[in-house]
Coordinates of C-alpha atoms (C1' of nucleotides) in Angstrom, one line a residue:
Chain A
X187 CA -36.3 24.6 -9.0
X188 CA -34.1 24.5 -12.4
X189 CA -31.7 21.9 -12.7
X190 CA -29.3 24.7 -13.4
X191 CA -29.7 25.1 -9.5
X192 CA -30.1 21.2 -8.7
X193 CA -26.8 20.7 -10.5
X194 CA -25.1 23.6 -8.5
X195 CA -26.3 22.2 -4.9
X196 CA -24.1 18.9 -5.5
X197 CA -20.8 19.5 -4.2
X198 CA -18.3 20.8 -6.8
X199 CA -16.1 18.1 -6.2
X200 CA -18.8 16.0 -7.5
X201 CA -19.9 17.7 -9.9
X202 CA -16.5 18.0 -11.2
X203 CA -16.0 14.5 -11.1
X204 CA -18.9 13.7 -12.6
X205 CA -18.3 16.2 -16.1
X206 CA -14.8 14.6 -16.3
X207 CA -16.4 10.7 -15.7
X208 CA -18.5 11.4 -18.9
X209 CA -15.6 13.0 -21.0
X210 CA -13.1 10.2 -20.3
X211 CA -16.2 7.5 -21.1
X212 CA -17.4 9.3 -24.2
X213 CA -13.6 9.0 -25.1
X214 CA -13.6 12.3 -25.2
X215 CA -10.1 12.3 -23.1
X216 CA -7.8 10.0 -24.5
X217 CA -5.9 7.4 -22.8
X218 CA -2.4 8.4 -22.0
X219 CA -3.3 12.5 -22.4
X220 CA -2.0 14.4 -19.2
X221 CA -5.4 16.0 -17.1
X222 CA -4.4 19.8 -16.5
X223 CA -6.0 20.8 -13.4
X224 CA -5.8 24.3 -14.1
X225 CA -7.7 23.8 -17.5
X226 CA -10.4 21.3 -15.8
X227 CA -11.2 24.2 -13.0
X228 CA -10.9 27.2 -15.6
X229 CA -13.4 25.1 -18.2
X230 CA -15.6 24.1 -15.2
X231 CA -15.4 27.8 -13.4
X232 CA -14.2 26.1 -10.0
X233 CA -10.4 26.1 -8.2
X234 CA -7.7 23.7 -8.4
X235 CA -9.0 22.2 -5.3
X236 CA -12.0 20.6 -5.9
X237 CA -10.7 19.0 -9.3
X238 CA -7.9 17.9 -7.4
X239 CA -10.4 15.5 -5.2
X240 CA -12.5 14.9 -8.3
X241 CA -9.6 13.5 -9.9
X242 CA -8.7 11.2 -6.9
X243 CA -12.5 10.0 -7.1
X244 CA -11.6 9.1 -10.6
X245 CA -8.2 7.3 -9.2
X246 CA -10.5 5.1 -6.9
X247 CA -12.9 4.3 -10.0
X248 CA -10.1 3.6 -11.9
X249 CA -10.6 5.8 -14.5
X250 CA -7.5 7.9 -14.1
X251 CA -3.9 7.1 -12.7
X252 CA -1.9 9.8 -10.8
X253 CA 1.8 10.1 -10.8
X254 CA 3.3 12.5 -7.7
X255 CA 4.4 16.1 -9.2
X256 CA 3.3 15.1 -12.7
X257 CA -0.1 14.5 -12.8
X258 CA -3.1 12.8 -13.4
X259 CA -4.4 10.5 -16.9
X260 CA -6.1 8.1 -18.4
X261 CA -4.3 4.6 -17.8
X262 CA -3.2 3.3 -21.2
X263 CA -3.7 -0.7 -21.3
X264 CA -1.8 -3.1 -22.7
X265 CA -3.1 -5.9 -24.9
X266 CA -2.3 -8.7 -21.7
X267 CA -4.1 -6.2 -19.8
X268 CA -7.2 -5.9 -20.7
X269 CA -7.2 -9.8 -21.3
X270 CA -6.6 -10.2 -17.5
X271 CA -9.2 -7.3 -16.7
X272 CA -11.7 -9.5 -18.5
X273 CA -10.8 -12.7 -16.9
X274 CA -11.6 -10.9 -13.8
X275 CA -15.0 -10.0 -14.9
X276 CA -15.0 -13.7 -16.1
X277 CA -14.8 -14.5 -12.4
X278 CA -16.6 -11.7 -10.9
X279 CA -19.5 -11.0 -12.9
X280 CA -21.1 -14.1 -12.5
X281 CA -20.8 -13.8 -8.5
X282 CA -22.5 -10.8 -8.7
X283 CA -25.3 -12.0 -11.2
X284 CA -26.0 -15.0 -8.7
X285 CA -25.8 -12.5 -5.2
X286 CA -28.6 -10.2 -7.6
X287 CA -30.9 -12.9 -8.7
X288 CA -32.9 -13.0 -5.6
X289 CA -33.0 -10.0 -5.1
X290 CA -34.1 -8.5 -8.5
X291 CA -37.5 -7.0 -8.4
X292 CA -40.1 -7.3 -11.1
X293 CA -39.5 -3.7 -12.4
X294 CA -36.1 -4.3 -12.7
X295 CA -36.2 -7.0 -14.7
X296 CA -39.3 -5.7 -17.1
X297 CA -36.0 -2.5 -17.1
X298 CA -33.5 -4.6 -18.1
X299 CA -36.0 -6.0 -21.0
X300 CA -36.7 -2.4 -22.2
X301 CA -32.8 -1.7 -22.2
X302 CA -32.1 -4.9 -24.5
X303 CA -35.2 -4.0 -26.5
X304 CA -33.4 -0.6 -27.3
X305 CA -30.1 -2.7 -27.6
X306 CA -31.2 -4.7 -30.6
X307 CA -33.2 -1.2 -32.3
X308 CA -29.7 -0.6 -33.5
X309 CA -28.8 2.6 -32.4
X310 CA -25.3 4.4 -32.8
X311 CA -22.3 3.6 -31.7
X312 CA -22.4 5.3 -28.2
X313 CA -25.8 4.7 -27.5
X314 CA -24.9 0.6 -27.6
X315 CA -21.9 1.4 -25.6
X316 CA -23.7 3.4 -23.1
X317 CA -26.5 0.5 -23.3
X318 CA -24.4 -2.3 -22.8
X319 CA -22.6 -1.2 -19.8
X320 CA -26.7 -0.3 -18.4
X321 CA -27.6 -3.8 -19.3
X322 CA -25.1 -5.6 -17.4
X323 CA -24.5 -3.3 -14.5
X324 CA -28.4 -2.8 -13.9
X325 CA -28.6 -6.9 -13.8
X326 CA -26.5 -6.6 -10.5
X327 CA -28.4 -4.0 -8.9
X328 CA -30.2 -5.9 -6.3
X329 CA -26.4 -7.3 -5.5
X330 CA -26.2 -6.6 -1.9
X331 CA -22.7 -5.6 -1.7
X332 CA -22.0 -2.2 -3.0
X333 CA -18.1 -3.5 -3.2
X334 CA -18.8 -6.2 -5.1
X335 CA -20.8 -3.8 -7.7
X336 CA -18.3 -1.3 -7.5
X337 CA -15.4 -3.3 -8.3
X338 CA -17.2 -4.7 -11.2
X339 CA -17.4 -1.0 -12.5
X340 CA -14.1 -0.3 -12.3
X341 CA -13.5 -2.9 -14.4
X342 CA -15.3 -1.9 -16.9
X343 CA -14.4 1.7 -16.6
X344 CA -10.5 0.9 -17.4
X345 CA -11.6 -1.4 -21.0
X346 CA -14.5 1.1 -21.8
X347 CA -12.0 3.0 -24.9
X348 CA -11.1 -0.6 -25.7
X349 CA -14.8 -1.6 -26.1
X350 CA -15.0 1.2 -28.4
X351 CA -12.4 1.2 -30.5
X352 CA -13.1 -2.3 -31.1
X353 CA -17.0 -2.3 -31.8
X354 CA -15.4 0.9 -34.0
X355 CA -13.9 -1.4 -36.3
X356 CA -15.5 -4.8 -36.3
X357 CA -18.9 -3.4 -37.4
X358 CA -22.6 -4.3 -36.2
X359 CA -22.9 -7.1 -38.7
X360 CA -21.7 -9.6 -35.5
X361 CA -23.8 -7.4 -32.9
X362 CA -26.4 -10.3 -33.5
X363 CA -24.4 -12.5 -31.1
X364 CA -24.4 -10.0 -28.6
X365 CA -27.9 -9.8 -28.6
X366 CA -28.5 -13.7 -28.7
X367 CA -25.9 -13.9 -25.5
X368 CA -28.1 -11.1 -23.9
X369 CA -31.5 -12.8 -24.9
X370 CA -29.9 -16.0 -23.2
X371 CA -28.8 -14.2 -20.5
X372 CA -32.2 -12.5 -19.6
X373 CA -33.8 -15.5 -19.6
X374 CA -31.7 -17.0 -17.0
X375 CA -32.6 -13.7 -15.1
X376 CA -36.3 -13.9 -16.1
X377 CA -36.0 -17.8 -14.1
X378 CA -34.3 -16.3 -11.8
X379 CA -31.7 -19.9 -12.5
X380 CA -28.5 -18.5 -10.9
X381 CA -26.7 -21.3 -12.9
X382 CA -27.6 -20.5 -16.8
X383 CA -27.1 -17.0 -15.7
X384 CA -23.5 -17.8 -14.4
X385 CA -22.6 -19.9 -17.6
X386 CA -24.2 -17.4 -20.2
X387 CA -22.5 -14.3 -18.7
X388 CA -18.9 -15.9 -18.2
X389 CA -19.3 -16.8 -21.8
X390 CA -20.5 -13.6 -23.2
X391 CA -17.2 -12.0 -21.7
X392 CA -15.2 -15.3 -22.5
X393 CA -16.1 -14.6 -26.4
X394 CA -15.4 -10.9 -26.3
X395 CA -11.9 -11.4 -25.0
X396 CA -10.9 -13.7 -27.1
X397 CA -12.5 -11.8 -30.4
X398 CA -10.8 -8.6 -28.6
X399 CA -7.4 -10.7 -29.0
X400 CA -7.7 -11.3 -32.4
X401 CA -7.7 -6.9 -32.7
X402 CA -4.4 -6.0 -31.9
X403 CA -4.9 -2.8 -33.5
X404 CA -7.2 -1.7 -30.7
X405 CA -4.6 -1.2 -28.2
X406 CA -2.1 1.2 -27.2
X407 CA 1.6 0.3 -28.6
X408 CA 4.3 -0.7 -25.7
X409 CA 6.1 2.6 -26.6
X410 CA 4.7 4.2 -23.1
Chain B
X268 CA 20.7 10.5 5.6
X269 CA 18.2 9.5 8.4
X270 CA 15.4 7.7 7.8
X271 CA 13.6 10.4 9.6
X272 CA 14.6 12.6 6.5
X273 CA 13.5 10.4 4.0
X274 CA 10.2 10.3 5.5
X275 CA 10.2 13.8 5.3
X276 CA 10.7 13.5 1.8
X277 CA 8.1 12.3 0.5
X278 CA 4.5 13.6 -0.2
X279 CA 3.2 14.5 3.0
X280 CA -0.1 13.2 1.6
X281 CA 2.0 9.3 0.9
X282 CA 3.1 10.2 4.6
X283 CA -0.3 10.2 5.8
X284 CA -1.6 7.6 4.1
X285 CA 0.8 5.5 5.2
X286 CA 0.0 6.5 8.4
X287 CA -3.5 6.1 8.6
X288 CA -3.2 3.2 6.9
X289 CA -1.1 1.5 9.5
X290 CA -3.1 2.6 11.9
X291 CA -6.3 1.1 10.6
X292 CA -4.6 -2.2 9.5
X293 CA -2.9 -2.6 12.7
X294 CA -6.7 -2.0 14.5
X295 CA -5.6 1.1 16.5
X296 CA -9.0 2.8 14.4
X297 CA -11.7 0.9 14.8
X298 CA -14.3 0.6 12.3
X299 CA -17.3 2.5 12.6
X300 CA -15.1 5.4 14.0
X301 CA -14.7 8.3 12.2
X302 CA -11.6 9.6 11.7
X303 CA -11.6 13.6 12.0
X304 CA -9.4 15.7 9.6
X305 CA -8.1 17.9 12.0
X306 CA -6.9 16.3 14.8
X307 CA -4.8 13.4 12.0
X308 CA -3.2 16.8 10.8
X309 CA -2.4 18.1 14.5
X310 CA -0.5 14.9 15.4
X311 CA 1.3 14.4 12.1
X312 CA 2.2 17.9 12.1
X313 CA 0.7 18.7 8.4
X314 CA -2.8 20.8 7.3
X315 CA -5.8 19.3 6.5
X316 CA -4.9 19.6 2.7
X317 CA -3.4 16.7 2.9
X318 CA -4.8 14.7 4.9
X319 CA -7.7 14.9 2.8
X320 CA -5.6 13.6 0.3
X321 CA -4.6 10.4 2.0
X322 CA -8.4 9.9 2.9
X323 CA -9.2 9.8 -0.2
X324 CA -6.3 7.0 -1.5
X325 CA -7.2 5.4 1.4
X326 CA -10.8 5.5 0.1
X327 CA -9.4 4.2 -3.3
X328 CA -7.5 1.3 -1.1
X329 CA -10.8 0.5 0.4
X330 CA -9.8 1.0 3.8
X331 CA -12.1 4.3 4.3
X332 CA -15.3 5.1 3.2
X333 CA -16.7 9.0 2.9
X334 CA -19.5 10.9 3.7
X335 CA -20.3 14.2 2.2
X336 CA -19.8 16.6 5.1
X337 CA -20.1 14.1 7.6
X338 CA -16.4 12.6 6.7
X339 CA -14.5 9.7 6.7
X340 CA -14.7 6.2 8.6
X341 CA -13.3 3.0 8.5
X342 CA -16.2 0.8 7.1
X343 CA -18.2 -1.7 9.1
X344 CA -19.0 -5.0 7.1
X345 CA -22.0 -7.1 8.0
X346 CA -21.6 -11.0 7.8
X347 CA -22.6 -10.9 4.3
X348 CA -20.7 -8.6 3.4
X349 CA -17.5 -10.1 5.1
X350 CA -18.5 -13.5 3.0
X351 CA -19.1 -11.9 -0.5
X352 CA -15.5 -10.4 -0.1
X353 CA -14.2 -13.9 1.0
X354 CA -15.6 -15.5 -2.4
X355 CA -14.4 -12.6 -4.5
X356 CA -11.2 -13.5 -3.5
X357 CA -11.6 -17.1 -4.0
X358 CA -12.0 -16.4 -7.8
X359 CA -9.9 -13.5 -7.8
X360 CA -6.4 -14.9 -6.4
X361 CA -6.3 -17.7 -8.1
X362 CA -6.5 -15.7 -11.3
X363 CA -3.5 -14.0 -9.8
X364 CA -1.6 -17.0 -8.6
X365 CA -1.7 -18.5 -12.5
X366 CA -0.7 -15.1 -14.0
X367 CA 2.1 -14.5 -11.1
X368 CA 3.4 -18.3 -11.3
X369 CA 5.4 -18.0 -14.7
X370 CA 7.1 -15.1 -13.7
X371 CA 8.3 -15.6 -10.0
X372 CA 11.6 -15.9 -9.4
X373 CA 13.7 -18.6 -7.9
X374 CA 14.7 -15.6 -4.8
X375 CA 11.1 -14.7 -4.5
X376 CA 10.1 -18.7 -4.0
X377 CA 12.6 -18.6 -1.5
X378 CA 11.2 -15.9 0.4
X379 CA 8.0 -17.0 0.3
X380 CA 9.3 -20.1 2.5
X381 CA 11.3 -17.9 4.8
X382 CA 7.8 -16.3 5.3
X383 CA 5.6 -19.5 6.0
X384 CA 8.7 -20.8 8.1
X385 CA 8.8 -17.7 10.2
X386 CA 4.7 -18.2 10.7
X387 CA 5.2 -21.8 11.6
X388 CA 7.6 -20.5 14.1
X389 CA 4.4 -19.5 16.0
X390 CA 5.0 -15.9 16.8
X391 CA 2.4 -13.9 18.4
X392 CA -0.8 -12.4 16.5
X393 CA 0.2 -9.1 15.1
X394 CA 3.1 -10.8 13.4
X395 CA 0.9 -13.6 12.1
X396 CA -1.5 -11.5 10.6
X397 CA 1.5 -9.6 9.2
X398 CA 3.2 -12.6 7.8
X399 CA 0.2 -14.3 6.5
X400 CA -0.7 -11.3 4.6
X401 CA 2.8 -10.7 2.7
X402 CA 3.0 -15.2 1.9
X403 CA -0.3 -14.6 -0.1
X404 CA 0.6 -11.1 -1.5
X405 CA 4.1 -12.1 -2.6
X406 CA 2.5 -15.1 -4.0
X407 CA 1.3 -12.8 -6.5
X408 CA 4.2 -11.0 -7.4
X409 CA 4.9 -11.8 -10.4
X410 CA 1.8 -10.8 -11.7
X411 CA 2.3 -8.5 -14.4
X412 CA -0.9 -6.4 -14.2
X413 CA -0.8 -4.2 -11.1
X414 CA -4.7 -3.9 -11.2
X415 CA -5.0 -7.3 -10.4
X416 CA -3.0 -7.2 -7.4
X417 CA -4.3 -4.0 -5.8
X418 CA -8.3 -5.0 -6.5
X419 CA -6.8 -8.0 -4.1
X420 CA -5.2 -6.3 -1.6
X421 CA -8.5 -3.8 -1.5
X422 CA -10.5 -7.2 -0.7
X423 CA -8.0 -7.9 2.0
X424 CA -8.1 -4.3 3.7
X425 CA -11.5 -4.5 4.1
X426 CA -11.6 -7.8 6.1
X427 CA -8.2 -7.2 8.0
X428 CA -10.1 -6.4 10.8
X429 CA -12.4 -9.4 11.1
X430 CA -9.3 -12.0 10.3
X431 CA -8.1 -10.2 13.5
X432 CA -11.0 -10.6 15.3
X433 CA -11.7 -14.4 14.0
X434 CA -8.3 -15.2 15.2
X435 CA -8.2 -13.7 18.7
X436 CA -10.9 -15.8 19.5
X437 CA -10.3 -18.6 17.8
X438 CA -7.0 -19.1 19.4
X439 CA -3.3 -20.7 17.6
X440 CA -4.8 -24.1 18.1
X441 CA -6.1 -24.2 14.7
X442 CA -3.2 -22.9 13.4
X443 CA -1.8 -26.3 12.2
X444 CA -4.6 -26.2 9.3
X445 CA -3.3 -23.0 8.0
X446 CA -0.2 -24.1 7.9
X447 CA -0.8 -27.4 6.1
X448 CA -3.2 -25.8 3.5
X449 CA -0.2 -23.0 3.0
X450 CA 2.6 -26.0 2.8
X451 CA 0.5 -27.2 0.2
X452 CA 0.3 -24.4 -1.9
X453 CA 4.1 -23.7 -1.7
X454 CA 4.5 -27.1 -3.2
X455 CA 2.7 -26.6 -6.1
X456 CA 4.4 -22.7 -6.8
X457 CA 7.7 -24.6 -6.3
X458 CA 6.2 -27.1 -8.9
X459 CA 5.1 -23.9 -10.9
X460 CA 1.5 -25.9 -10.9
X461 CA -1.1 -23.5 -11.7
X462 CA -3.7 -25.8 -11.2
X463 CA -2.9 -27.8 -8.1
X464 CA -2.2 -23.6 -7.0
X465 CA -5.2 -22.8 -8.0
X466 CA -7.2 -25.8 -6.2
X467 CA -5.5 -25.5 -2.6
X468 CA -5.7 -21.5 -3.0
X469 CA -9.4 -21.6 -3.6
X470 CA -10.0 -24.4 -0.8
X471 CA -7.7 -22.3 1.8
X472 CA -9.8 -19.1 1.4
X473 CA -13.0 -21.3 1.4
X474 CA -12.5 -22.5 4.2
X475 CA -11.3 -19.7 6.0
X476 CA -15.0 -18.4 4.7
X477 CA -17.3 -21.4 6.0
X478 CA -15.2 -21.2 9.3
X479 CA -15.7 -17.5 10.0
X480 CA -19.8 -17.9 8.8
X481 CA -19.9 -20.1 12.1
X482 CA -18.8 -17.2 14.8
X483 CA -21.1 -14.5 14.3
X484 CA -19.7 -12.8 17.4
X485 CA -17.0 -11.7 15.2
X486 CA -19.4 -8.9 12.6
X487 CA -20.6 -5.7 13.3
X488 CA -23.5 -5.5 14.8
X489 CA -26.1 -4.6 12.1
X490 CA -27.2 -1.6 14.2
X491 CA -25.6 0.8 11.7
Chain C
dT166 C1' -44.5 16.8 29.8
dG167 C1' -43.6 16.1 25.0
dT168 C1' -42.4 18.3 20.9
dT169 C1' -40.8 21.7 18.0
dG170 C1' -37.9 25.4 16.9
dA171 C1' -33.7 28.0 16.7
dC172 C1' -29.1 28.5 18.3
dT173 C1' -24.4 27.0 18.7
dG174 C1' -20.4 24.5 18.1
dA175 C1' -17.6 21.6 15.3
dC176 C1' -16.5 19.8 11.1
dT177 C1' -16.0 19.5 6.2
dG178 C1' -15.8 21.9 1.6
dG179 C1' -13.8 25.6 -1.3
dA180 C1' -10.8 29.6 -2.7
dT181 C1' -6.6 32.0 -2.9
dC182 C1' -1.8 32.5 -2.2
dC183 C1' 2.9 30.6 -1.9
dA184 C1' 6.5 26.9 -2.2
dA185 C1' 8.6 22.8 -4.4
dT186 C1' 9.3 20.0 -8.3
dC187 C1' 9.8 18.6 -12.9
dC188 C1' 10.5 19.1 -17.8
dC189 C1' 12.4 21.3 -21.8
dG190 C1' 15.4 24.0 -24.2
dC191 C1' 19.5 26.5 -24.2
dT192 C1' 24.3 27.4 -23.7
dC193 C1' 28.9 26.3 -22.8
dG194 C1' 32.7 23.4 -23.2
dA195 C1' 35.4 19.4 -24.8
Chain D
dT108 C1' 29.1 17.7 -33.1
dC109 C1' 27.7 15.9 -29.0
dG110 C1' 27.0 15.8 -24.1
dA111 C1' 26.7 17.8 -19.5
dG112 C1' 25.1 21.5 -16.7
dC113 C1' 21.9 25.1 -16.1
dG114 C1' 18.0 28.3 -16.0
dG115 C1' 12.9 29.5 -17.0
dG116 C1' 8.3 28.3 -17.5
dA117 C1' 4.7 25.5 -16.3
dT118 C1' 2.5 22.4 -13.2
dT119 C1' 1.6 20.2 -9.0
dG120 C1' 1.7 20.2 -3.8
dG121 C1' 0.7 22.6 0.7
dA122 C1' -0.9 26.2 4.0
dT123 C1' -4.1 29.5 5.5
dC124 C1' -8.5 31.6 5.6
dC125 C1' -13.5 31.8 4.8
dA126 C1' -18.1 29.8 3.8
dG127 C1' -21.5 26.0 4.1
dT128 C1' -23.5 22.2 6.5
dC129 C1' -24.7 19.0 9.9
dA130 C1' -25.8 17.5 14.6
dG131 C1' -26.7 18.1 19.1
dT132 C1' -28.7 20.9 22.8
dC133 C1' -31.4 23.9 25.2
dA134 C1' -35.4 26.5 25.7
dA135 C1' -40.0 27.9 24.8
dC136 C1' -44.6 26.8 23.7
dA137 C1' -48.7 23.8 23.2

DNA sequence: TGTTGACTGACTGGATCCAATCCCGCTCGA
DNA sequence: TCGAGCGGGATTGGATCCAGTCAGTCAACA
């Protein structure tokens, strides 16, 4: 059967949610800009309703915020923000890296190879972006609690625009110590050695908040 | 105006949700058991509109999960589970407790000892779980980044049923450890010591941890 | 007697219509 | 000229009705 008719099976909610996931990742909605339910259902030929529960998916992902009679957006973060958001990944990441480790199967790993392999072709800007966040998040896919996983994503869900805007202007001339963190890190992963694994990955996201701190351009002004 | 009237007020689906959520905090819905659309809107005198509203911030809250067509339930955690969660929190919190420490006010220290005075008074175990939930929350008050605070209470929704459960059978007679472990961290907010908070924060949900890993009886059954 | 098939009932998912709320601009008055 | 009060338009929130889907049950057939 098409995947014209695959896509229509899902339930529109999902479906829904899914279109407006990739829009607000791709940057494609802004953070701060107003969601207008009736446009979202018009542009995806669907009612209110089902946009409506797509965008409290989106709420739970933390992707979008939702204030009663006015509507839902994209959460603008401030600078101390997003420096907490990563000292939770700082924390959380590595818990997840150590509950995956065991549980990582051969393919996975040989997938996560491939997937830095590409990382380090230097591709475009989205495709490292969209890279990246497979990288990481595919490391904790034999994590055995979905919560754990999922909270994970939502942090990086509410930094993704920061992420961009700030690979935006440094440049790929320093992407070289992304990829020697990542080489580092997939070794640890490759030994399956839960404690080089911890210590490489808190470091990676150590090092990116504090280069992100040294940006302040990247982030929304305290006017909101 | 009555305070039935300003219920009334507001959004029927806040309504709800506070409803619900009451209702599953307080253990009236089990987990495991699904909670049907229809028969929340009958006794809360509302439609189902909304009530799938407040499932789904619920959801959000991590106090429901959802099935496509099947609905929504209160999750069941496995043992595992229930100790991942513990030791996200034990890097989460104290994360929170050193950003919320510069900021608390002198009236908000004082509460917090009204609050572990009132649970040393040794009242019965709804109020204890009650009371021992707002000392740690309020101990993060004066964190300035709301996403810290709510991924924290979503860890602590999830397991509010086992603490329950752990501390029926465990009986008060352990209560003394709590106490100390929480007189100890109420010294060092009073100090405004972020690392002495930090260490007995960590060691107090540790502990909590190790002690529940030793009565099984307490975790779903894994039959689900 | 065991198994498979369709039927039925209940529940969730979605669409349309109506009500309530908020924001913005306008007007009137001091 | 500035501020308070007041509509009008737009947008979200809620109710009702209909369609789709799942599970459990009963019956018929091998």
């Amino acid at each position: 059967m098409s995947e014209l008719h695959d896509v229509a099976v899902g339930a529109a909610s999902e479906r829904i949610a899914a279109s407006l996931r990739e829009a607000i990742l791709s940057g494609e909605i802004a953070p701060g800009q107003w969601i207008r339910q009736e446009e979202v259902a018009a542009r995806l030929g669907a009612s209110r309703l089902p946009v409506r529960e797509a965008l409290r998916m989106l709420e739970a992902e933390g992707l979008t915020e939702h204030e009663a009679n006015k509507g839902s957006r994209v959460p603008m973060l401030g600078m101390h923000e997003v420096a907490v958001v990563y000292q939770m990944r700082e924390r959380l990441e590595p818990l997840a890296l150590t509950e995956s480790l065991p549980h990582l199967t051969p393919e996975q790993i040989a997938h996560l190879e491939q997937v830095q392999a590409r990382i380090e072709s230097d591709e475009g800007l989205p495709e490292f972006l969209a890279l990246d966040r497979e990288f990481h998040l595919m490391s904790y896919a034999g994590c055995p609690t979905e919560r754990l996983v999922s909270t994970i994503s939502r942090l990086w869900n509410a930094t993704q625009h920061h992420r961009r805007a700030f690979m935006l202007l440094s440049g790929p001339e320093r992407r070289w110590i992304v990829n020697s963190e990542h080489r580092l890190l997939l070794d640890a992963i490759r030994r399956r050695d839960a404690v080089d694994g911890e210590r490489y990955l808190s470091g990676h996201i150590r090092r990116t908040r504090t280069e992100l701190a040294q940006h302040p351009e990247v982030f929304a002004a305290s006017s909101s």
